[in-house]
mmCIF file with all atom_site columns, C-alpha atoms in Angstrom:
data_model
loop_
_atom_site.group_PDB
_atom_site.id
_atom_site.type_symbol
_atom_site.label_atom_id
_atom_site.label_alt_id
_atom_site.label_comp_id
_atom_site.label_asym_id
_atom_site.label_entity_id
_atom_site.label_seq_id
_atom_site.pdbx_PDB_ins_code
_atom_site.Cartn_x
_atom_site.Cartn_y
_atom_site.Cartn_z
_atom_site.occupancy
_atom_site.B_iso_or_equiv
_atom_site.pdbx_formal_charge
_atom_site.auth_seq_id
_atom_site.auth_comp_id
_atom_site.auth_asym_id
_atom_site.auth_atom_id
_atom_site.pdbx_PDB_model_num
ATOM 1   C CA . MET X 1 1   ? -10.506 41.024  -37.180 1.00 40.00 ? 5   MET X CA 1
ATOM 2   C CA . LEU X 1 2   ? -11.647 41.707  -33.539 1.00 33.00 ? 6   LEU X CA 1
ATOM 3   C CA . ALA X 1 3   ? -15.097 40.416  -34.298 1.00 39.00 ? 7   ALA X CA 1
ATOM 4   C CA . ILE X 1 4   ? -13.692 37.175  -35.800 1.00 38.00 ? 8   ILE X CA 1
ATOM 5   C CA . LYS X 1 5   ? -11.538 36.617  -32.732 1.00 38.00 ? 9   LYS X CA 1
ATOM 6   C CA . LEU X 1 6   ? -14.400 37.163  -30.360 1.00 34.00 ? 10  LEU X CA 1
ATOM 7   C CA . THR X 1 7   ? -16.608 34.692  -32.361 1.00 36.00 ? 11  THR X CA 1
ATOM 8   C CA . ILE X 1 8   ? -13.739 32.049  -32.236 1.00 34.00 ? 12  ILE X CA 1
ATOM 9   C CA . LEU X 1 9   ? -13.523 32.551  -28.420 1.00 33.00 ? 13  LEU X CA 1
ATOM 10  C CA . ALA X 1 10  ? -17.291 32.261  -28.037 1.00 37.00 ? 14  ALA X CA 1
ATOM 11  C CA . LEU X 1 11  ? -17.281 28.974  -29.998 1.00 36.00 ? 15  LEU X CA 1
ATOM 12  C CA . LEU X 1 12  ? -14.496 27.633  -27.878 1.00 35.00 ? 16  LEU X CA 1
ATOM 13  C CA . ALA X 1 13  ? -16.206 28.513  -24.682 1.00 38.00 ? 17  ALA X CA 1
ATOM 14  C CA . ALA X 1 14  ? -19.430 26.797  -25.784 1.00 39.00 ? 18  ALA X CA 1
ATOM 15  C CA . ALA X 1 15  ? -17.547 23.614  -26.793 1.00 41.00 ? 19  ALA X CA 1
ATOM 16  C CA . TRP X 1 16  ? -15.531 23.343  -23.508 1.00 42.00 ? 20  TRP X CA 1
ATOM 17  C CA . ALA X 1 17  ? -17.602 23.129  -20.353 1.00 53.00 ? 21  ALA X CA 1
ATOM 18  C CA . PRO X 1 18  ? -15.509 24.346  -17.389 1.00 58.00 ? 22  PRO X CA 1
ATOM 19  C CA . ALA X 1 19  ? -15.552 22.448  -14.054 1.00 61.00 ? 23  ALA X CA 1
ATOM 20  C CA . ILE X 1 20  ? -18.023 24.132  -11.677 1.00 60.00 ? 24  ILE X CA 1
ATOM 21  C CA . THR X 1 21  ? -15.955 23.156  -8.744  1.00 62.00 ? 25  THR X CA 1
ATOM 22  C CA . GLY X 1 22  ? -12.440 21.813  -8.051  1.00 86.00 ? 26  GLY X CA 1
ATOM 23  C CA . LEU X 1 23  ? -11.512 18.171  -8.125  1.00 94.00 ? 27  LEU X CA 1
ATOM 24  C CA . ARG X 1 24  ? -13.756 15.952  -6.007  1.00 96.00 ? 28  ARG X CA 1
ATOM 25  C CA . VAL X 1 25  ? -12.914 12.718  -4.310  1.00 97.00 ? 29  VAL X CA 1
ATOM 26  C CA . ASP X 1 26  ? -14.915 9.611   -3.317  1.00 97.00 ? 30  ASP X CA 1
ATOM 27  C CA . ILE X 1 27  ? -13.258 6.729   -1.262  1.00 96.00 ? 31  ILE X CA 1
ATOM 28  C CA . ALA X 1 28  ? -14.887 3.270   -1.201  1.00 96.00 ? 32  ALA X CA 1
ATOM 29  C CA . CYS X 1 29  ? -13.437 0.943   1.482   1.00 94.00 ? 33  CYS X CA 1
ATOM 30  C CA . PRO X 1 30  ? -14.092 -2.782  1.321   1.00 92.00 ? 34  PRO X CA 1
ATOM 31  C CA . GLY X 1 31  ? -17.877 -3.616  1.477   1.00 93.00 ? 35  GLY X CA 1
ATOM 32  C CA . VAL X 1 32  ? -18.750 -0.079  0.229   1.00 94.00 ? 36  VAL X CA 1
ATOM 33  C CA . ASN X 1 33  ? -19.722 1.208   -3.181  1.00 95.00 ? 37  ASN X CA 1
ATOM 34  C CA . ASN X 1 34  ? -18.160 4.285   -4.765  1.00 96.00 ? 38  ASN X CA 1
ATOM 35  C CA . GLU X 1 35  ? -20.898 6.889   -5.166  1.00 95.00 ? 39  GLU X CA 1
ATOM 36  C CA . LEU X 1 36  ? -20.005 9.854   -7.429  1.00 97.00 ? 40  LEU X CA 1
ATOM 37  C CA . ARG X 1 37  ? -22.405 12.791  -7.434  1.00 96.00 ? 41  ARG X CA 1
ATOM 38  C CA . CYS X 1 38  ? -22.516 16.155  -9.163  1.00 96.00 ? 42  CYS X CA 1
ATOM 39  C CA . PRO X 1 39  ? -24.962 19.066  -8.613  1.00 95.00 ? 43  PRO X CA 1
ATOM 40  C CA . GLU X 1 40  ? -28.031 19.302  -10.771 1.00 92.00 ? 44  GLU X CA 1
ATOM 41  C CA . GLY X 1 41  ? -27.291 20.625  -14.160 1.00 92.00 ? 45  GLY X CA 1
ATOM 42  C CA . SER X 1 42  ? -23.746 19.097  -14.253 1.00 95.00 ? 46  SER X CA 1
ATOM 43  C CA . LYS X 1 43  ? -22.010 15.811  -15.304 1.00 95.00 ? 47  LYS X CA 1
ATOM 44  C CA . ILE X 1 44  ? -19.227 13.632  -13.965 1.00 97.00 ? 48  ILE X CA 1
ATOM 45  C CA . ASP X 1 45  ? -15.843 13.560  -15.555 1.00 97.00 ? 49  ASP X CA 1
ATOM 46  C CA . ILE X 1 46  ? -13.453 10.886  -13.906 1.00 97.00 ? 50  ILE X CA 1
ATOM 47  C CA . ARG X 1 47  ? -9.860  12.131  -13.958 1.00 97.00 ? 51  ARG X CA 1
ATOM 48  C CA . TYR X 1 48  ? -8.095  9.281   -12.336 1.00 96.00 ? 52  TYR X CA 1
ATOM 49  C CA . ILE X 1 49  ? -8.338  6.496   -9.770  1.00 96.00 ? 53  ILE X CA 1
ATOM 50  C CA . ASN X 1 50  ? -5.938  5.054   -7.163  1.00 94.00 ? 54  ASN X CA 1
ATOM 51  C CA . HIS X 1 51  ? -6.004  2.774   -4.109  1.00 94.00 ? 55  HIS X CA 1
ATOM 52  C CA . GLY X 1 52  ? -4.441  2.272   -0.720  1.00 91.00 ? 56  GLY X CA 1
ATOM 53  C CA . SER X 1 53  ? -4.668  0.288   2.498   1.00 90.00 ? 57  SER X CA 1
ATOM 54  C CA . GLN X 1 54  ? -7.839  0.978   4.541   1.00 89.00 ? 58  GLN X CA 1
ATOM 55  C CA . SER X 1 55  ? -7.849  2.617   7.882   1.00 87.00 ? 59  SER X CA 1
ATOM 56  C CA . THR X 1 56  ? -10.647 3.743   10.194  1.00 82.00 ? 60  THR X CA 1
ATOM 57  C CA . LYS X 1 57  ? -9.795  7.428   9.655   1.00 84.00 ? 61  LYS X CA 1
ATOM 58  C CA . ILE X 1 58  ? -9.786  7.080   5.778   1.00 89.00 ? 62  ILE X CA 1
ATOM 59  C CA . CYS X 1 59  ? -12.915 5.079   5.662   1.00 91.00 ? 63  CYS X CA 1
ATOM 60  C CA . ALA X 1 60  ? -14.745 7.607   7.872   1.00 90.00 ? 64  ALA X CA 1
ATOM 61  C CA . ALA X 1 61  ? -13.863 10.568  5.568   1.00 91.00 ? 65  ALA X CA 1
ATOM 62  C CA . ARG X 1 62  ? -14.812 9.290   2.124   1.00 93.00 ? 66  ARG X CA 1
ATOM 63  C CA . ASN X 1 63  ? -14.778 12.742  0.529   1.00 93.00 ? 67  ASN X CA 1
ATOM 64  C CA . LYS X 1 64  ? -11.376 13.819  1.853   1.00 93.00 ? 68  LYS X CA 1
ATOM 65  C CA . ARG X 1 65  ? -8.373  12.936  -0.264  1.00 93.00 ? 69  ARG X CA 1
ATOM 66  C CA . ALA X 1 66  ? -6.150  10.126  1.164   1.00 92.00 ? 70  ALA X CA 1
ATOM 67  C CA . ARG X 1 67  ? -2.505  9.405   0.576   1.00 89.00 ? 71  ARG X CA 1
ATOM 68  C CA . THR X 1 68  ? -1.880  6.480   -1.659  1.00 90.00 ? 72  THR X CA 1
ATOM 69  C CA . PRO X 1 69  ? 1.237   4.540   -2.674  1.00 85.00 ? 73  PRO X CA 1
ATOM 70  C CA . ARG X 1 70  ? 2.862   5.177   -6.159  1.00 83.00 ? 74  ARG X CA 1
ATOM 71  C CA . MET X 1 71  ? 2.409   1.483   -7.123  1.00 84.00 ? 75  MET X CA 1
ATOM 72  C CA . ASN X 1 72  ? -0.660  0.869   -9.369  1.00 89.00 ? 76  ASN X CA 1
ATOM 73  C CA . CYS X 1 73  ? -2.172  -2.505  -8.737  1.00 90.00 ? 77  CYS X CA 1
ATOM 74  C CA . PHE X 1 74  ? -5.417  -2.023  -10.688 1.00 93.00 ? 78  PHE X CA 1
ATOM 75  C CA . GLN X 1 75  ? -6.279  -4.181  -13.639 1.00 92.00 ? 79  GLN X CA 1
ATOM 76  C CA . PRO X 1 76  ? -5.448  -2.231  -16.905 1.00 89.00 ? 80  PRO X CA 1
ATOM 77  C CA . ARG X 1 77  ? -9.076  -1.549  -18.038 1.00 90.00 ? 81  ARG X CA 1
ATOM 78  C CA . LEU X 1 78  ? -10.577 -0.704  -14.682 1.00 94.00 ? 82  LEU X CA 1
ATOM 79  C CA . GLN X 1 79  ? -10.402 3.106   -15.087 1.00 95.00 ? 83  GLN X CA 1
ATOM 80  C CA . THR X 1 80  ? -11.875 2.784   -18.581 1.00 93.00 ? 84  THR X CA 1
ATOM 81  C CA . TRP X 1 81  ? -14.777 0.747   -17.279 1.00 93.00 ? 85  TRP X CA 1
ATOM 82  C CA . PHE X 1 82  ? -15.345 3.203   -14.418 1.00 96.00 ? 86  PHE X CA 1
ATOM 83  C CA . LYS X 1 83  ? -15.598 6.044   -17.096 1.00 95.00 ? 87  LYS X CA 1
ATOM 84  C CA . LEU X 1 84  ? -18.040 4.134   -19.203 1.00 93.00 ? 88  LEU X CA 1
ATOM 85  C CA . ILE X 1 85  ? -20.265 3.966   -16.238 1.00 95.00 ? 89  ILE X CA 1
ATOM 86  C CA . CYS X 1 86  ? -19.979 7.383   -14.715 1.00 96.00 ? 90  CYS X CA 1
ATOM 87  C CA . ASP X 1 87  ? -18.737 9.927   -17.232 1.00 96.00 ? 91  ASP X CA 1
ATOM 88  C CA . LYS X 1 88  ? -21.480 12.397  -18.472 1.00 93.00 ? 92  LYS X CA 1
ATOM 89  C CA . THR X 1 89  ? -23.888 11.297  -15.838 1.00 93.00 ? 93  THR X CA 1
ATOM 90  C CA . GLN X 1 90  ? -25.004 13.297  -12.711 1.00 94.00 ? 94  GLN X CA 1
ATOM 91  C CA . HIS X 1 91  ? -24.800 10.308  -10.323 1.00 95.00 ? 95  HIS X CA 1
ATOM 92  C CA . CYS X 1 92  ? -23.321 6.854   -10.491 1.00 95.00 ? 96  CYS X CA 1
ATOM 93  C CA . ARG X 1 93  ? -22.624 3.895   -8.320  1.00 95.00 ? 97  ARG X CA 1
ATOM 94  C CA . LEU X 1 94  ? -19.579 1.674   -8.857  1.00 95.00 ? 98  LEU X CA 1
ATOM 95  C CA . PRO X 1 95  ? -19.011 -1.827  -7.603  1.00 93.00 ? 99  PRO X CA 1
ATOM 96  C CA . LYS X 1 96  ? -17.434 -2.566  -4.207  1.00 93.00 ? 100 LYS X CA 1
ATOM 97  C CA . PRO X 1 97  ? -13.751 -3.095  -4.227  1.00 93.00 ? 101 PRO X CA 1
ATOM 98  C CA . ASN X 1 98  ? -13.120 -6.694  -5.053  1.00 91.00 ? 102 ASN X CA 1
ATOM 99  C CA . ALA X 1 99  ? -10.224 -9.084  -6.127  1.00 91.00 ? 103 ALA X CA 1
ATOM 100 C CA . ARG X 1 100 ? -11.127 -8.906  -9.900  1.00 90.00 ? 104 ARG X CA 1
ATOM 101 C CA . MET X 1 101 ? -10.081 -5.138  -9.831  1.00 94.00 ? 105 MET X CA 1
ATOM 102 C CA . PHE X 1 102 ? -6.569  -5.834  -8.774  1.00 93.00 ? 106 PHE X CA 1
ATOM 103 C CA . LYS X 1 103 ? -3.499  -7.690  -10.055 1.00 89.00 ? 107 LYS X CA 1
ATOM 104 C CA . SER X 1 104 ? -2.752  -10.890 -8.269  1.00 83.00 ? 108 SER X CA 1
ATOM 105 C CA . ASN X 1 105 ? 0.724   -9.942  -7.038  1.00 79.00 ? 109 ASN X CA 1
ATOM 106 C CA . CYS X 1 106 ? -0.196  -6.843  -5.052  1.00 80.00 ? 110 CYS X CA 1
ATOM 107 C CA . GLY X 1 107 ? -1.168  -8.149  -1.664  1.00 75.00 ? 111 GLY X CA 1
ATOM 108 C CA . ASP X 1 108 ? -4.624  -8.742  -0.165  1.00 84.00 ? 112 ASP X CA 1
ATOM 109 C CA . PRO X 1 109 ? -7.301  -6.863  -2.195  1.00 84.00 ? 113 PRO X CA 1
ATOM 110 C CA . LYS X 1 110 ? -9.681  -7.207  0.816   1.00 87.00 ? 114 LYS X CA 1
ATOM 111 C CA . THR X 1 111 ? -7.747  -4.503  2.672   1.00 90.00 ? 115 THR X CA 1
ATOM 112 C CA . GLN X 1 112 ? -7.724  -2.026  -0.224  1.00 92.00 ? 116 GLN X CA 1
ATOM 113 C CA . PHE X 1 113 ? -9.850  1.154   -0.662  1.00 94.00 ? 117 PHE X CA 1
ATOM 114 C CA . ILE X 1 114 ? -10.509 2.768   -4.105  1.00 96.00 ? 118 ILE X CA 1
ATOM 115 C CA . GLN X 1 115 ? -10.248 6.458   -4.426  1.00 96.00 ? 119 GLN X CA 1
ATOM 116 C CA . VAL X 1 116 ? -11.864 8.190   -7.458  1.00 97.00 ? 120 VAL X CA 1
ATOM 117 C CA . HIS X 1 117 ? -10.944 11.711  -8.426  1.00 97.00 ? 121 HIS X CA 1
ATOM 118 C CA . TYR X 1 118 ? -13.517 13.542  -10.562 1.00 98.00 ? 122 TYR X CA 1
ATOM 119 C CA . ASN X 1 119 ? -14.795 16.916  -11.880 1.00 97.00 ? 123 ASN X CA 1
ATOM 120 C CA . CYS X 1 120 ? -18.342 18.159  -12.380 1.00 97.00 ? 124 CYS X CA 1
ATOM 121 C CA . HIS X 1 121 ? -18.795 19.987  -15.711 1.00 95.00 ? 125 HIS X CA 1
ATOM 122 C CA . LYS X 1 122 ? -21.846 22.029  -16.652 1.00 94.00 ? 126 LYS X CA 1
ATOM 123 C CA . ASN X 1 123 ? -24.314 20.233  -18.991 1.00 90.00 ? 127 ASN X CA 1
ATOM 124 C CA . ARG X 1 124 ? -24.578 21.291  -22.599 1.00 87.00 ? 128 ARG X CA 1
ATOM 125 C CA . ALA X 1 125 ? -28.004 22.733  -23.362 1.00 87.00 ? 129 ALA X CA 1
ATOM 126 C CA . ASP X 1 126 ? -28.423 21.092  -26.735 1.00 92.00 ? 130 ASP X CA 1
ATOM 127 C CA . VAL X 1 127 ? -28.164 17.303  -25.925 1.00 94.00 ? 131 VAL X CA 1
ATOM 128 C CA . TYR X 1 128 ? -30.991 14.981  -26.917 1.00 95.00 ? 132 TYR X CA 1
ATOM 129 C CA . ASN X 1 129 ? -31.682 11.574  -25.383 1.00 95.00 ? 133 ASN X CA 1
ATOM 130 C CA . ALA X 1 130 ? -33.107 8.292   -26.803 1.00 97.00 ? 134 ALA X CA 1
ATOM 131 C CA . VAL X 1 131 ? -33.869 5.214   -24.584 1.00 97.00 ? 135 VAL X CA 1
ATOM 132 C CA . ALA X 1 132 ? -35.008 1.741   -25.564 1.00 97.00 ? 136 ALA X CA 1
ATOM 133 C CA . CYS X 1 133 ? -35.785 -1.138  -23.320 1.00 97.00 ? 137 CYS X CA 1
ATOM 134 C CA . GLU X 1 134 ? -34.026 -4.452  -24.148 1.00 97.00 ? 138 GLU X CA 1
ATOM 135 C CA . GLY X 1 135 ? -35.256 -5.864  -27.427 1.00 96.00 ? 139 GLY X CA 1
ATOM 136 C CA . ARG X 1 136 ? -36.765 -2.626  -28.752 1.00 97.00 ? 140 ARG X CA 1
ATOM 137 C CA . ASP X 1 137 ? -35.470 0.045   -31.078 1.00 97.00 ? 141 ASP X CA 1
ATOM 138 C CA . ALA X 1 138 ? -34.021 3.374   -30.033 1.00 97.00 ? 142 ALA X CA 1
ATOM 139 C CA . GLN X 1 139 ? -34.671 6.060   -32.705 1.00 97.00 ? 143 GLN X CA 1
ATOM 140 C CA . VAL X 1 140 ? -31.899 8.651   -32.749 1.00 97.00 ? 144 VAL X CA 1
ATOM 141 C CA . LYS X 1 141 ? -32.669 11.522  -35.174 1.00 96.00 ? 145 LYS X CA 1
ATOM 142 C CA . CYS X 1 142 ? -32.007 15.083  -36.088 1.00 96.00 ? 146 CYS X CA 1
ATOM 143 C CA . ASP X 1 143 ? -34.610 17.431  -37.746 1.00 93.00 ? 147 ASP X CA 1
ATOM 144 C CA . LYS X 1 144 ? -31.753 19.729  -38.688 1.00 92.00 ? 148 LYS X CA 1
ATOM 145 C CA . GLY X 1 145 ? -28.137 18.820  -39.110 1.00 93.00 ? 149 GLY X CA 1
ATOM 146 C CA . CYS X 1 146 ? -26.654 15.321  -38.331 1.00 96.00 ? 150 CYS X CA 1
ATOM 147 C CA . ILE X 1 147 ? -26.095 13.125  -35.346 1.00 97.00 ? 151 ILE X CA 1
ATOM 148 C CA . LYS X 1 148 ? -23.048 13.250  -33.104 1.00 96.00 ? 152 LYS X CA 1
ATOM 149 C CA . VAL X 1 149 ? -23.201 10.742  -30.202 1.00 97.00 ? 153 VAL X CA 1
ATOM 150 C CA . ILE X 1 150 ? -22.064 12.161  -26.878 1.00 95.00 ? 154 ILE X CA 1
ATOM 151 C CA . LYS X 1 151 ? -22.415 8.901   -24.884 1.00 95.00 ? 155 LYS X CA 1
ATOM 152 C CA . ALA X 1 152 ? -24.146 5.514   -25.443 1.00 97.00 ? 156 ALA X CA 1
ATOM 153 C CA . TYR X 1 153 ? -24.547 2.544   -23.189 1.00 97.00 ? 157 TYR X CA 1
ATOM 154 C CA . PHE X 1 154 ? -26.264 -0.754  -23.036 1.00 97.00 ? 158 PHE X CA 1
ATOM 155 C CA . GLY X 1 155 ? -26.878 -2.241  -19.602 1.00 96.00 ? 159 GLY X CA 1
ATOM 156 C CA . ARG X 1 156 ? -28.179 -0.605  -16.447 1.00 95.00 ? 160 ARG X CA 1
ATOM 157 C CA . HIS X 1 157 ? -26.870 2.698   -14.917 1.00 93.00 ? 161 HIS X CA 1
ATOM 158 C CA . ASP X 1 158 ? -30.002 3.517   -12.781 1.00 91.00 ? 162 ASP X CA 1
ATOM 159 C CA . GLU X 1 159 ? -32.401 1.694   -10.562 1.00 90.00 ? 163 GLU X CA 1
ATOM 160 C CA . THR X 1 160 ? -35.788 1.876   -12.388 1.00 90.00 ? 164 THR X CA 1
ATOM 161 C CA . THR X 1 161 ? -35.510 2.421   -16.200 1.00 94.00 ? 165 THR X CA 1
ATOM 162 C CA . CYS X 1 162 ? -37.376 -0.490  -18.004 1.00 94.00 ? 166 CYS X CA 1
ATOM 163 C CA . ASN X 1 163 ? -37.805 -2.042  -14.638 1.00 90.00 ? 167 ASN X CA 1
ATOM 164 C CA . ASN X 1 164 ? -40.495 -2.301  -11.970 1.00 88.00 ? 168 ASN X CA 1
ATOM 165 C CA . THR X 1 165 ? -38.056 -3.646  -9.310  1.00 87.00 ? 169 THR X CA 1
ATOM 166 C CA . PRO X 1 166 ? -35.555 -1.133  -8.111  1.00 86.00 ? 170 PRO X CA 1
ATOM 167 C CA . THR X 1 167 ? -31.954 -2.563  -8.028  1.00 88.00 ? 171 THR X CA 1
ATOM 168 C CA . LYS X 1 168 ? -28.529 -1.539  -6.712  1.00 88.00 ? 172 LYS X CA 1
ATOM 169 C CA . MET X 1 169 ? -26.685 -3.288  -9.674  1.00 90.00 ? 173 MET X CA 1
ATOM 170 C CA . THR X 1 170 ? -26.296 0.105   -11.516 1.00 93.00 ? 174 THR X CA 1
ATOM 171 C CA . PHE X 1 171 ? -22.832 -0.610  -12.871 1.00 93.00 ? 175 PHE X CA 1
ATOM 172 C CA . CYS X 1 172 ? -23.950 -3.138  -15.552 1.00 94.00 ? 176 CYS X CA 1
ATOM 173 C CA . THR X 1 173 ? -22.531 -2.041  -18.912 1.00 95.00 ? 177 THR X CA 1
ATOM 174 C CA . SER X 1 174 ? -21.214 -3.277  -22.188 1.00 96.00 ? 178 SER X CA 1
ATOM 175 C CA . TYR X 1 175 ? -17.754 -2.395  -23.220 1.00 94.00 ? 179 TYR X CA 1
ATOM 176 C CA . THR X 1 176 ? -18.589 -2.127  -26.912 1.00 96.00 ? 180 THR X CA 1
ATOM 177 C CA . ALA X 1 177 ? -21.923 -0.395  -27.095 1.00 97.00 ? 181 ALA X CA 1
ATOM 178 C CA . ASP X 1 178 ? -20.585 3.138   -27.168 1.00 96.00 ? 182 ASP X CA 1
ATOM 179 C CA . ALA X 1 179 ? -18.296 2.500   -30.090 1.00 96.00 ? 183 ALA X CA 1
ATOM 180 C CA . TYR X 1 180 ? -20.982 0.519   -31.952 1.00 98.00 ? 184 TYR X CA 1
ATOM 181 C CA . VAL X 1 181 ? -23.602 3.277   -31.665 1.00 98.00 ? 185 VAL X CA 1
ATOM 182 C CA . ARG X 1 182 ? -21.067 6.020   -32.591 1.00 97.00 ? 186 ARG X CA 1
ATOM 183 C CA . LYS X 1 183 ? -19.964 4.116   -35.769 1.00 97.00 ? 187 LYS X CA 1
ATOM 184 C CA . THR X 1 184 ? -23.567 3.390   -36.826 1.00 97.00 ? 188 THR X CA 1
ATOM 185 C CA . CYS X 1 185 ? -25.210 6.774   -36.030 1.00 97.00 ? 189 CYS X CA 1
ATOM 186 C CA . ASN X 1 186 ? -22.615 9.614   -36.362 1.00 96.00 ? 190 ASN X CA 1
ATOM 187 C CA . LYS X 1 187 ? -23.035 11.891  -39.317 1.00 95.00 ? 191 LYS X CA 1
ATOM 188 C CA . THR X 1 188 ? -26.465 10.434  -40.258 1.00 95.00 ? 192 THR X CA 1
ATOM 189 C CA . LYS X 1 189 ? -29.955 12.122  -39.769 1.00 95.00 ? 193 LYS X CA 1
ATOM 190 C CA . VAL X 1 190 ? -31.862 9.075   -38.548 1.00 96.00 ? 194 VAL X CA 1
ATOM 191 C CA . CYS X 1 191 ? -30.516 6.007   -36.857 1.00 96.00 ? 195 CYS X CA 1
ATOM 192 C CA . ASN X 1 192 ? -32.412 3.039   -35.389 1.00 97.00 ? 196 ASN X CA 1
ATOM 193 C CA . ILE X 1 193 ? -30.524 0.876   -32.998 1.00 97.00 ? 197 ILE X CA 1
ATOM 194 C CA . LYS X 1 194 ? -32.004 -2.297  -31.479 1.00 97.00 ? 198 LYS X CA 1
ATOM 195 C CA . ALA X 1 195 ? -31.277 -2.749  -27.768 1.00 97.00 ? 199 ALA X CA 1
ATOM 196 C CA . VAL X 1 196 ? -29.739 -6.331  -28.065 1.00 97.00 ? 200 VAL X CA 1
ATOM 197 C CA . ALA X 1 197 ? -26.505 -7.839  -26.847 1.00 96.00 ? 201 ALA X CA 1
ATOM 198 C CA . LYS X 1 198 ? -25.933 -9.406  -30.371 1.00 96.00 ? 202 LYS X CA 1
ATOM 199 C CA . THR X 1 199 ? -24.751 -6.071  -31.635 1.00 97.00 ? 203 THR X CA 1
ATOM 200 C CA . LEU X 1 200 ? -24.126 -3.903  -28.608 1.00 98.00 ? 204 LEU X CA 1
ATOM 201 C CA . GLY X 1 201 ? -22.170 -6.554  -26.695 1.00 97.00 ? 205 GLY X CA 1
ATOM 202 C CA . ASN X 1 202 ? -22.919 -8.492  -23.482 1.00 96.00 ? 206 ASN X CA 1
ATOM 203 C CA . PRO X 1 203 ? -23.072 -6.171  -20.425 1.00 95.00 ? 207 PRO X CA 1
ATOM 204 C CA . GLN X 1 204 ? -20.904 -7.249  -17.510 1.00 90.00 ? 208 GLN X CA 1
ATOM 205 C CA . ASN X 1 205 ? -21.562 -7.035  -13.723 1.00 90.00 ? 209 ASN X CA 1
ATOM 206 C CA . CYS X 1 206 ? -25.375 -7.337  -14.084 1.00 92.00 ? 210 CYS X CA 1
ATOM 207 C CA . ASP X 1 207 ? -28.341 -9.010  -12.273 1.00 91.00 ? 211 ASP X CA 1
ATOM 208 C CA . ALA X 1 208 ? -31.156 -10.771 -14.061 1.00 91.00 ? 212 ALA X CA 1
ATOM 209 C CA . LEU X 1 209 ? -33.256 -7.591  -14.537 1.00 91.00 ? 213 LEU X CA 1
ATOM 210 C CA . PRO X 1 210 ? -33.816 -6.177  -18.034 1.00 92.00 ? 214 PRO X CA 1
ATOM 211 C CA . LYS X 1 211 ? -31.227 -3.935  -19.684 1.00 96.00 ? 215 LYS X CA 1
ATOM 212 C CA . TYR X 1 212 ? -31.708 -0.933  -21.841 1.00 97.00 ? 216 TYR X CA 1
ATOM 213 C CA . LEU X 1 213 ? -29.942 1.259   -24.406 1.00 98.00 ? 217 LEU X CA 1
ATOM 214 C CA . ASN X 1 214 ? -29.433 4.908   -23.641 1.00 97.00 ? 218 ASN X CA 1
ATOM 215 C CA . VAL X 1 215 ? -28.008 7.359   -26.140 1.00 97.00 ? 219 VAL X CA 1
ATOM 216 C CA . ASP X 1 216 ? -27.164 11.026  -25.542 1.00 96.00 ? 220 ASP X CA 1
ATOM 217 C CA . TYR X 1 217 ? -26.471 13.007  -28.764 1.00 97.00 ? 221 TYR X CA 1
ATOM 218 C CA . VAL X 1 218 ? -26.443 16.449  -30.301 1.00 96.00 ? 222 VAL X CA 1
ATOM 219 C CA . CYS X 1 219 ? -27.379 17.634  -33.841 1.00 96.00 ? 223 CYS X CA 1
ATOM 220 C CA . GLN X 1 220 ? -24.435 19.332  -35.465 1.00 93.00 ? 224 GLN X CA 1
ATOM 221 C CA . GLN X 1 221 ? -24.526 21.389  -38.563 1.00 89.00 ? 225 GLN X CA 1
ATOM 222 C CA . ASN X 1 222 ? -21.337 20.232  -40.105 1.00 82.00 ? 226 ASN X CA 1
ATOM 223 C CA . CYS X 1 223 ? -22.022 16.660  -41.304 1.00 80.00 ? 227 CYS X CA 1
ATOM 224 C CA . ARG X 1 224 ? -18.758 16.114  -43.208 1.00 74.00 ? 228 ARG X CA 1
#
């Protein structure tokens, strides 16, 4: 019985990657991008976001938690979109605070800062990666077991993949790509996905540079 309990605890520990530090904060005042960053070997996990009126003191200390009002003036899907861009990456850049992020009845958005609270979790050692430039196929496959998608995105989350001209527009993403790839690939052994907007959805907040499909996945033994 003791051996069984120890095995269960070991499996739970492997499945849950604990935060390697406490809750981190990044504040972006008007005209500045949020930049979230974890140490090498760890990934971002956004916990929640909030906002407040800018001041010189707050803007000068972007990694120090600031007091914010209880009222939430964000558009409903903003945190979901931030998580699509940043979660399970080591570093991400988010758009500068702008009027589209806020509800219309909450004052002047030009005076608001955005505060992002996040943890850094240790990477899993068993994650595979597949990348395809726009118009090409990404092959996701498992030699043993079957596919379980950890994260998939179509757009641009870094400066240079599939691109010879570095860009700062690294928050270009499709809302629907992750769900489509999971539905198509999970519990299969081989999965080919074409990196096109027709199936993955049109990425938002992009420049004219090429997009790409990125899929992080594991090969699990239980395919049921």
